[in-house]
Amino acid sequence: MVKLYHLTMSHDIEETERLITAKDEHKDSKCCGFWCQLVLSLLGIIFLFTGIIMADLWPQIFNNIMKNKLELENNTLTYEYWKQIPAPLYMSVYLFNWTNPEATLQTGDLPILQQLGPYVFRENRTKVNVTFNNNETVTYMQLKSWKFDQSLSNGSLSDNVTTINIVVNILGEKLQALNKHWIYVLTNYYLKLSNINKPYVTRTAGELIFDGYEDPLLDIAIKLKAFFPIDIPLKKVGWLYGMNMSTSSDGLINMYTGKNDIENVGLVHSVNYNTKLNVFKKDCSYSNASAGDLWPEHTAMQPNMSIYIPGICSAITMLNNNYTYINGIKGIEFVAGSDVFNNTCYCPTSGCLLPGVRPLSLCGDNALPIFISFPHFYLADKSYRKSVIGMNPNRTLHEFKMILENDYSIPLEVYARIQFNIKVKPIKELKILKNMPEIYLPVFWFSESFKIPRNMSDQLLIVTNVLPMFVPYVWLVLALSGCIMLVFSTYLWVSRKNESFTILDPM
């Protein structure tokens, strides 16, 4: 009996110890479960509210990030792209070959012009002498260089081209301004002595574009300068002579960086320290025009936009035309209309020209008889193209246009097309020009083109389309995850509250 009692007591003691141990283990498990549920609840709350708030604020946050990226600041990616365009830029030059100069001068036939080219040059632009100023502007010059690309060209730089001798026309303009009979006599004498009797020249395409050539008329001008004040601002003759590997063509440009006001980024503040072109009317200055590389964010959504063209020392205003897609990116197309060269602003003292042609003589100290238009007198008065044979204006080929990305006005495609014409006219006292017709003779036109490369457009597509569209869904998924975590943690809390533990009493 005593033995049974001891056995029973021993069993009860073991069971009690087991229950106590189980209770301690339950307490540890209960403690661990409490902290796990608390962490789960807190994470659920954080995920839920973070997801909801970020989904709502993301468009504004993303827009602010993009504005900061578009602002021009030293040592940033935007600055590196602006300083040197990381994409190919091409200039295509088309020369007009005057095929019947003798018939024009002797019998009065209309000049027949044959378009040659394109002579394509790979263009490189690098900003130099960059200085950031205290008034949120940056001052710089632009070093431009061109390298001929035979594979993209139709013709070679050794092609012979016949065109008007611009030195003769400049000389004629100078003599007419002086209006002295004896001066004409002296000039005719020097021309005869030098055996110069034609107002046109035949030179290679390379000489006419960049290389330049020495004209004996320049020596005659030096001789005439000993008798009367005459100055021809040429060392060599060439339409673009002196521009290759030079910073002089664009001048000193000062533009806004967008700091403190992103809506000004890229806009021209001054050129060569002038805030406007004083020779033009106020509304024809280059205020509110972009320098061409950066644009205010909402430019693409405006009815028009302006770009400053250094070569013509003025801005060209283009109208919002239509939307299009470049490599899958939505862009807004802007085109230059007939009002660009309508001469309501750019009239010389002698009077306004018919619409479509603008004089460059108003451009600073430029005294050359050069007039600009769109190629083939596109959008110009019909009288211009009827005075010569060979003009075939075509919107697709000759339109000046630019395509900007829809949301942030990043250039996607550019076709800047300008034609240069020489005004020729008869001067009876100057024998070499006495039979010259009075016309605007096209000599060449160029097209500077740019299209965003595929690798850059893919990156831009991610930034402008993918991130704004899909990141909000990431925040919503985060909020949904937080909601699920809260529901599960609530279930655990309720289960924990209703849970009961039973421990047997050994007594």
XYZ file of C-alpha atoms in Angstrom:
507
model
C 0.000 0.000 0.000
C 2.806 2.350 0.876
C 4.574 1.375 -2.300
C 1.503 2.219 -4.352
C 1.225 5.566 -2.619
C 4.822 6.385 -3.470
C 4.301 5.395 -7.055
C 1.233 7.596 -7.293
C 3.031 10.536 -5.691
C 5.972 10.109 -8.019
C 3.693 10.130 -11.060
C 1.864 13.255 -9.865
C 5.093 15.090 -9.254
C 6.338 14.230 -12.759
C 3.054 15.366 -14.316
C 3.133 18.623 -12.376
C 6.676 19.315 -13.453
C 5.682 18.585 -17.054
C 2.744 20.980 -16.855
C 4.923 23.694 -15.301
C 7.496 23.212 -18.028
C 4.765 23.365 -20.689
C 3.395 26.520 -19.088
C 6.816 28.168 -19.175
C 7.286 27.129 -22.763
C 3.827 28.519 -23.577
C 4.752 31.792 -21.908
C 7.907 31.995 -24.048
C 5.895 31.135 -27.154
C 3.245 33.642 -26.164
C 5.889 36.325 -25.675
C 7.461 35.580 -29.065
C 4.034 35.562 -30.758
C 3.199 38.929 -29.211
C 6.255 40.663 -30.668
C 5.842 38.981 -34.027
C 2.206 40.118 -34.221
C 3.194 43.629 -33.144
C 5.879 43.852 -35.831
C 3.432 42.466 -38.396
C 0.831 45.065 -37.416
C 3.300 47.932 -37.547
C 4.617 46.842 -40.954
C 1.054 46.510 -42.223
C 0.243 50.044 -41.076
C 3.460 51.426 -42.607
C 2.955 49.608 -45.925
C -0.717 50.601 -46.145
C -0.328 54.314 -45.493
C 2.962 54.607 -47.400
C 1.380 52.954 -50.445
C -1.743 55.145 -50.311
C 0.167 58.390 -49.781
C 2.831 57.660 -52.391
C 0.278 56.554 -54.992
C -1.435 59.904 -54.538
C 1.709 62.048 -54.393
C 3.833 60.172 -56.934
C 2.895 62.284 -59.987
C 3.911 65.451 -58.162
C 7.081 63.874 -56.756
C 8.066 62.524 -60.165
C 7.416 65.889 -61.795
C 9.616 67.626 -59.226
C 12.381 65.077 -59.826
C 12.171 65.698 -63.576
C 12.284 69.461 -63.076
C 15.465 69.100 -61.052
C 16.922 66.885 -63.768
C 16.049 69.403 -66.503
C 17.674 72.284 -64.666
C 21.093 73.082 -66.089
C 23.656 72.656 -63.350
C 27.357 71.948 -63.527
C 28.522 68.314 -63.291
C 25.072 66.810 -63.945
C 23.922 64.468 -66.719
C 21.877 67.290 -68.281
C 24.963 69.479 -68.300
C 27.054 66.789 -70.004
C 24.384 66.274 -72.695
C 24.053 70.030 -73.163
C 27.784 70.658 -73.325
C 28.230 68.150 -76.113
C 25.269 66.543 -77.836
C 25.721 62.754 -77.463
C 23.950 62.039 -80.751
C 24.866 62.481 -84.404
C 24.071 65.841 -85.956
C 24.275 66.312 -89.708
C 24.383 69.262 -92.052
C 23.391 68.658 -95.654
C 24.437 71.373 -98.122
C 22.811 71.744 -101.536
C 24.546 73.960 -104.113
C 22.855 75.556 -107.123
C 24.830 75.230 -110.333
C 24.090 78.098 -112.761
C 24.062 76.212 -116.058
C 23.427 79.080 -118.532
C 25.209 82.214 -117.296
C 26.189 83.423 -120.790
C 22.653 83.042 -122.143
C 21.325 84.976 -119.154
C 23.792 87.829 -119.654
C 23.681 88.011 -123.450
C 20.077 87.222 -124.382
C 18.255 87.732 -121.115
C 17.265 84.098 -120.578
C 16.102 83.128 -117.118
C 18.907 81.583 -115.054
C 18.664 77.794 -115.053
C 19.711 76.338 -111.717
C 20.672 72.720 -111.159
C 20.624 71.523 -107.575
C 23.730 69.544 -106.609
C 24.169 67.480 -103.503
C 23.535 66.879 -100.776
C 27.076 67.280 -99.515
C 26.677 65.834 -96.047
C 28.846 66.834 -93.109
C 28.886 65.246 -89.685
C 28.559 68.136 -87.273
C 30.013 68.398 -83.802
C 29.083 71.088 -81.287
C 30.887 71.675 -78.019
C 30.138 74.425 -75.513
C 33.313 76.245 -74.479
C 34.158 79.098 -72.112
C 31.189 78.070 -69.967
C 30.521 80.416 -67.040
C 27.627 80.106 -64.581
C 26.464 83.536 -63.422
C 24.775 84.780 -60.259
C 21.573 85.745 -62.092
C 20.666 82.108 -62.906
C 22.167 82.291 -66.383
C 25.079 80.615 -68.110
C 27.373 82.257 -70.647
C 29.123 80.226 -73.307
C 30.410 80.034 -76.847
C 29.931 77.131 -79.199
C 32.782 75.446 -80.998
C 31.482 73.951 -84.224
C 33.237 71.552 -86.532
C 32.173 69.693 -89.657
C 33.634 66.609 -91.315
C 32.582 65.555 -94.786
C 30.809 62.177 -94.997
C 31.183 60.814 -98.496
C 29.015 57.754 -97.818
C 25.941 59.897 -97.129
C 26.597 62.438 -99.881
C 25.468 62.632 -103.469
C 28.588 63.956 -105.143
C 32.086 64.893 -104.028
C 33.721 68.105 -102.877
C 35.644 68.188 -106.147
C 32.464 68.777 -108.166
C 32.635 71.953 -110.271
C 29.914 74.479 -109.584
C 29.162 77.719 -111.428
C 27.613 80.480 -109.364
C 27.499 84.249 -108.993
C 30.689 85.997 -107.919
C 29.594 87.632 -104.703
C 32.668 89.891 -104.643
C 31.458 91.578 -107.852
C 28.073 92.232 -106.254
C 29.603 93.625 -103.076
C 31.843 95.865 -105.157
C 28.850 97.055 -107.147
C 26.937 97.878 -103.944
C 29.901 99.872 -102.619
C 30.321 101.840 -105.849
C 26.626 102.673 -106.035
C 26.755 104.059 -102.506
C 29.608 106.379 -103.511
C 27.929 107.272 -106.849
C 30.985 108.855 -108.506
C 31.519 108.483 -112.273
C 35.309 108.559 -112.057
C 35.223 105.699 -109.561
C 33.410 103.504 -112.098
C 35.983 104.452 -114.748
C 38.848 103.492 -112.431
C 37.196 100.218 -111.460
C 36.488 99.250 -115.071
C 40.138 99.953 -115.864
C 41.418 97.667 -113.109
C 38.947 94.911 -114.088
C 40.090 95.059 -117.717
C 43.730 95.099 -116.673
C 43.173 91.956 -114.581
C 41.163 90.298 -117.386
C 38.078 89.954 -115.181
C 34.992 90.218 -117.371
C 32.539 87.682 -115.938
C 30.256 88.204 -112.924
C 30.256 84.484 -112.171
C 32.832 81.901 -111.155
C 33.298 78.149 -111.443
C 34.782 76.572 -108.359
C 34.731 73.227 -106.587
C 32.036 72.404 -104.075
C 34.661 72.217 -101.321
C 35.951 75.718 -102.108
C 32.448 77.183 -102.179
C 31.379 75.592 -98.881
C 34.149 75.604 -96.259
C 37.589 75.806 -97.863
C 37.196 79.150 -99.593
C 39.227 80.478 -102.511
C 41.246 83.577 -103.285
C 39.514 85.917 -105.702
C 41.549 88.462 -107.743
C 38.759 90.977 -107.186
C 39.842 91.193 -103.547
C 43.241 92.482 -104.758
C 41.475 95.066 -106.925
C 39.439 96.190 -103.916
C 42.688 96.760 -102.018
C 44.012 98.911 -104.885
C 40.780 100.913 -105.059
C 40.945 101.532 -101.316
C 43.921 103.851 -101.955
C 41.613 106.243 -103.834
C 38.341 106.080 -101.878
C 36.969 104.397 -98.732
C 35.912 100.911 -99.724
C 36.090 97.799 -97.615
C 35.119 94.259 -98.556
C 35.041 92.160 -95.355
C 36.423 88.999 -96.932
C 39.816 87.299 -96.828
C 38.709 84.351 -98.878
C 35.453 83.645 -100.654
C 33.307 80.739 -99.489
C 29.756 80.546 -98.231
C 30.804 79.023 -94.900
C 34.487 79.934 -94.978
C 35.993 80.456 -91.531
C 33.203 78.698 -89.657
C 34.761 75.238 -89.362
C 36.536 74.804 -86.015
C 35.453 78.279 -84.951
C 33.473 79.802 -82.094
C 32.712 83.046 -83.909
C 29.626 81.989 -85.858
C 27.237 81.900 -82.871
C 28.831 84.609 -80.777
C 28.672 84.868 -76.988
C 25.363 83.459 -75.798
C 23.843 83.987 -72.371
C 20.845 81.825 -71.476
C 18.802 80.912 -68.415
C 19.683 77.741 -66.510
C 16.203 77.195 -65.064
C 17.388 77.509 -61.478
C 14.563 78.875 -59.297
C 12.339 79.033 -62.395
C 12.363 75.939 -64.573
C 10.053 77.646 -67.076
C 13.003 79.765 -68.231
C 15.478 76.959 -68.848
C 17.191 77.260 -72.209
C 15.761 80.679 -73.069
C 18.146 83.270 -74.479
C 18.917 86.185 -72.202
C 21.419 87.979 -74.413
C 23.722 87.519 -77.389
C 27.024 89.359 -77.456
C 25.788 91.283 -74.406
C 22.670 92.573 -76.210
C 19.336 91.553 -74.728
C 17.509 92.307 -77.986
C 18.216 93.138 -81.587
C 17.927 96.899 -81.635
C 17.631 97.023 -85.411
C 14.365 95.099 -85.236
C 11.049 95.963 -83.698
C 10.553 94.896 -80.101
C 8.344 91.927 -80.927
C 10.948 90.672 -83.387
C 13.801 90.402 -80.907
C 14.931 87.038 -79.592
C 13.296 87.381 -76.179
C 11.464 84.196 -75.101
C 13.322 82.176 -77.724
C 15.240 79.016 -76.902
C 18.906 78.689 -77.713
C 17.957 75.337 -79.247
C 19.261 72.705 -76.810
C 16.959 73.001 -73.785
C 13.302 74.017 -73.615
C 10.911 74.976 -70.812
C 8.904 71.983 -69.672
C 5.505 73.010 -71.069
C 6.738 74.361 -74.414
C 5.307 71.394 -76.313
C 1.815 72.230 -75.073
C 1.971 75.855 -76.224
C 0.422 77.081 -79.501
C 3.836 78.247 -80.721
C 7.506 78.262 -79.815
C 10.595 80.187 -80.927
C 14.181 79.181 -81.543
C 17.073 81.600 -81.898
C 19.198 81.071 -85.033
C 22.638 82.713 -84.658
C 23.296 82.671 -88.406
C 20.364 84.992 -89.074
C 20.626 86.838 -85.720
C 16.938 86.406 -85.011
C 14.391 83.884 -83.845
C 12.129 81.705 -85.931
C 8.676 81.140 -84.499
C 7.000 77.822 -85.231
C 3.383 76.828 -84.783
C 2.010 73.753 -83.031
C 0.979 71.565 -85.945
C 0.177 68.022 -84.876
C 1.314 65.152 -82.711
C 3.434 62.300 -83.971
C 5.510 59.422 -82.605
C 9.293 59.064 -82.725
C 10.592 55.627 -81.669
C 7.385 55.110 -79.697
C 7.563 58.466 -77.892
C 4.706 60.910 -78.366
C 5.930 64.212 -79.737
C 4.430 67.512 -80.807
C 5.422 68.792 -84.233
C 6.140 72.498 -84.693
C 6.513 73.972 -88.164
C 7.575 77.381 -89.458
C 4.854 79.112 -91.423
C 4.705 81.808 -94.070
C 4.792 84.532 -91.406
C 8.479 83.802 -90.604
C 9.740 85.764 -93.616
C 6.756 88.048 -94.119
C 8.969 91.099 -93.412
C 6.565 92.840 -91.056
C 9.534 93.169 -88.720
C 12.605 92.893 -90.880
C 12.367 95.710 -93.391
C 15.424 97.622 -94.642
C 15.300 101.391 -94.961
C 14.751 101.010 -98.695
C 11.396 99.360 -98.035
C 9.844 95.975 -97.364
C 10.400 93.067 -99.707
C 7.691 90.771 -100.937
C 6.983 88.017 -98.387
C 9.310 85.054 -98.296
C 12.765 86.661 -98.393
C 14.595 88.531 -95.647
C 17.801 90.600 -95.914
C 20.782 89.682 -93.785
C 22.150 93.218 -94.083
C 20.182 94.037 -90.925
C 22.175 91.429 -89.016
C 24.805 93.386 -87.117
C 27.616 94.647 -89.349
C 26.721 92.323 -92.216
C 26.915 94.435 -95.384
C 26.759 91.534 -97.812
C 23.867 91.435 -100.332
C 22.652 88.111 -98.909
C 18.977 87.300 -98.429
C 17.522 84.280 -96.687
C 14.405 82.249 -97.382
C 13.163 78.720 -97.061
C 14.650 76.296 -99.645
C 13.377 76.699 -103.198
C 11.434 79.780 -102.020
C 8.999 77.529 -100.169
C 6.121 79.665 -98.785
C 7.559 82.738 -100.558
C 5.875 85.006 -103.075
C 5.639 83.246 -106.443
C 7.587 86.007 -108.189
C 10.840 84.814 -106.583
C 10.772 81.315 -108.021
C 9.389 82.507 -111.371
C 12.498 84.652 -111.907
C 14.677 81.533 -112.153
C 14.253 78.009 -113.503
C 14.818 75.051 -111.197
C 12.821 75.930 -108.094
C 10.527 73.117 -106.930
C 9.243 73.930 -103.433
C 8.110 70.881 -101.511
C 6.779 70.831 -97.970
C 8.312 67.475 -97.072
C 11.767 68.419 -98.335
C 11.920 72.122 -97.517
C 9.901 72.694 -94.360
C 11.573 74.048 -91.214
C 10.290 71.880 -88.368
C 11.011 70.490 -84.939
C 9.412 67.753 -82.837
C 9.403 68.072 -79.040
C 8.556 65.338 -76.549
C 4.998 65.797 -75.300
C 5.569 66.102 -71.536
C 9.010 67.630 -71.008
C 9.716 69.285 -74.394
C 12.890 67.325 -75.084
C 13.912 67.600 -78.784
C 13.194 64.362 -80.642
C 13.728 65.443 -84.237
C 14.921 68.627 -85.939
C 15.072 69.789 -89.550
C 16.398 73.358 -89.731
C 16.373 74.425 -93.389
C 17.469 77.816 -94.719
C 18.345 79.022 -98.216
C 20.820 81.784 -99.059
C 20.226 84.018 -102.051
C 22.270 86.815 -103.609
C 20.517 89.901 -104.873
C 21.878 90.731 -108.320
C 20.986 93.739 -110.435
C 22.327 95.630 -113.445
C 24.721 98.544 -112.923
C 25.200 100.306 -116.239
C 28.352 102.161 -115.231
C 30.048 98.920 -114.149
C 30.565 96.962 -117.371
C 30.834 93.565 -115.707
C 27.299 93.952 -114.291
C 25.559 95.975 -116.989
C 23.625 92.974 -118.409
C 22.819 91.334 -115.079
C 19.070 90.751 -114.448
C 17.545 92.094 -111.236
C 16.659 88.973 -109.293
C 17.307 87.091 -106.065
C 19.597 84.305 -107.212
C 19.675 81.151 -105.018
C 23.223 79.974 -104.348
C 22.826 77.229 -101.719
C 20.634 75.891 -98.954
C 21.356 73.684 -95.984
C 19.499 71.375 -93.670
C 20.738 70.730 -90.138
C 19.110 67.543 -88.963
C 18.931 65.628 -85.730
C 16.970 62.575 -84.649
C 17.185 61.107 -81.184
C 19.017 57.736 -81.409
C 17.275 54.554 -80.400
C 19.265 53.966 -77.202
C 18.469 57.452 -75.920
C 14.814 57.227 -76.945
C 14.479 53.906 -75.099
C 15.809 55.517 -71.924
C 13.513 58.491 -72.423
C 10.568 56.178 -73.021
C 11.191 54.495 -69.664
C 11.425 57.828 -67.885
C 8.457 59.529 -69.532
C 6.088 56.586 -70.041
C 6.977 53.530 -67.986
C 7.833 55.148 -64.645
C 4.839 57.525 -64.475
C 2.463 54.720 -65.512
C 3.648 51.673 -63.562
C 5.255 53.040 -60.387
C 1.824 54.047 -58.942
C 0.801 50.379 -59.257
C 3.862 49.442 -57.207
C 2.643 51.750 -54.447
C -0.867 50.275 -54.681
C 0.564 46.745 -54.398
C 2.488 47.924 -51.327
C -0.738 49.314 -49.842
C -2.574 46.063 -50.605
C 0.225 44.075 -48.965
C -0.061 46.270 -45.882
C -3.806 45.734 -45.810
C -3.379 41.943 -45.956
C -0.771 42.092 -43.197
C -3.135 44.111 -40.993
C -6.022 41.709 -41.577
C -3.823 38.720 -40.722
C -2.357 40.402 -37.617
C -5.871 41.350 -36.454
C -6.938 37.750 -36.819
C -3.975 36.654 -34.703
C -4.804 39.244 -32.017
C -8.417 38.074 -31.823
C -7.332 34.424 -31.733
C -4.876 35.225 -28.992
C -7.492 37.002 -26.878
C -9.939 34.104 -27.055
C -7.332 31.473 -26.422
C -7.544 29.679 -23.012
C -4.880 27.633 -21.365
C -5.610 24.867 -18.799
C -3.031 23.654 -16.307
C -3.923 20.722 -14.094
C -3.683 21.313 -10.370
C -1.713 18.493 -8.746
C -3.886 18.689 -5.617
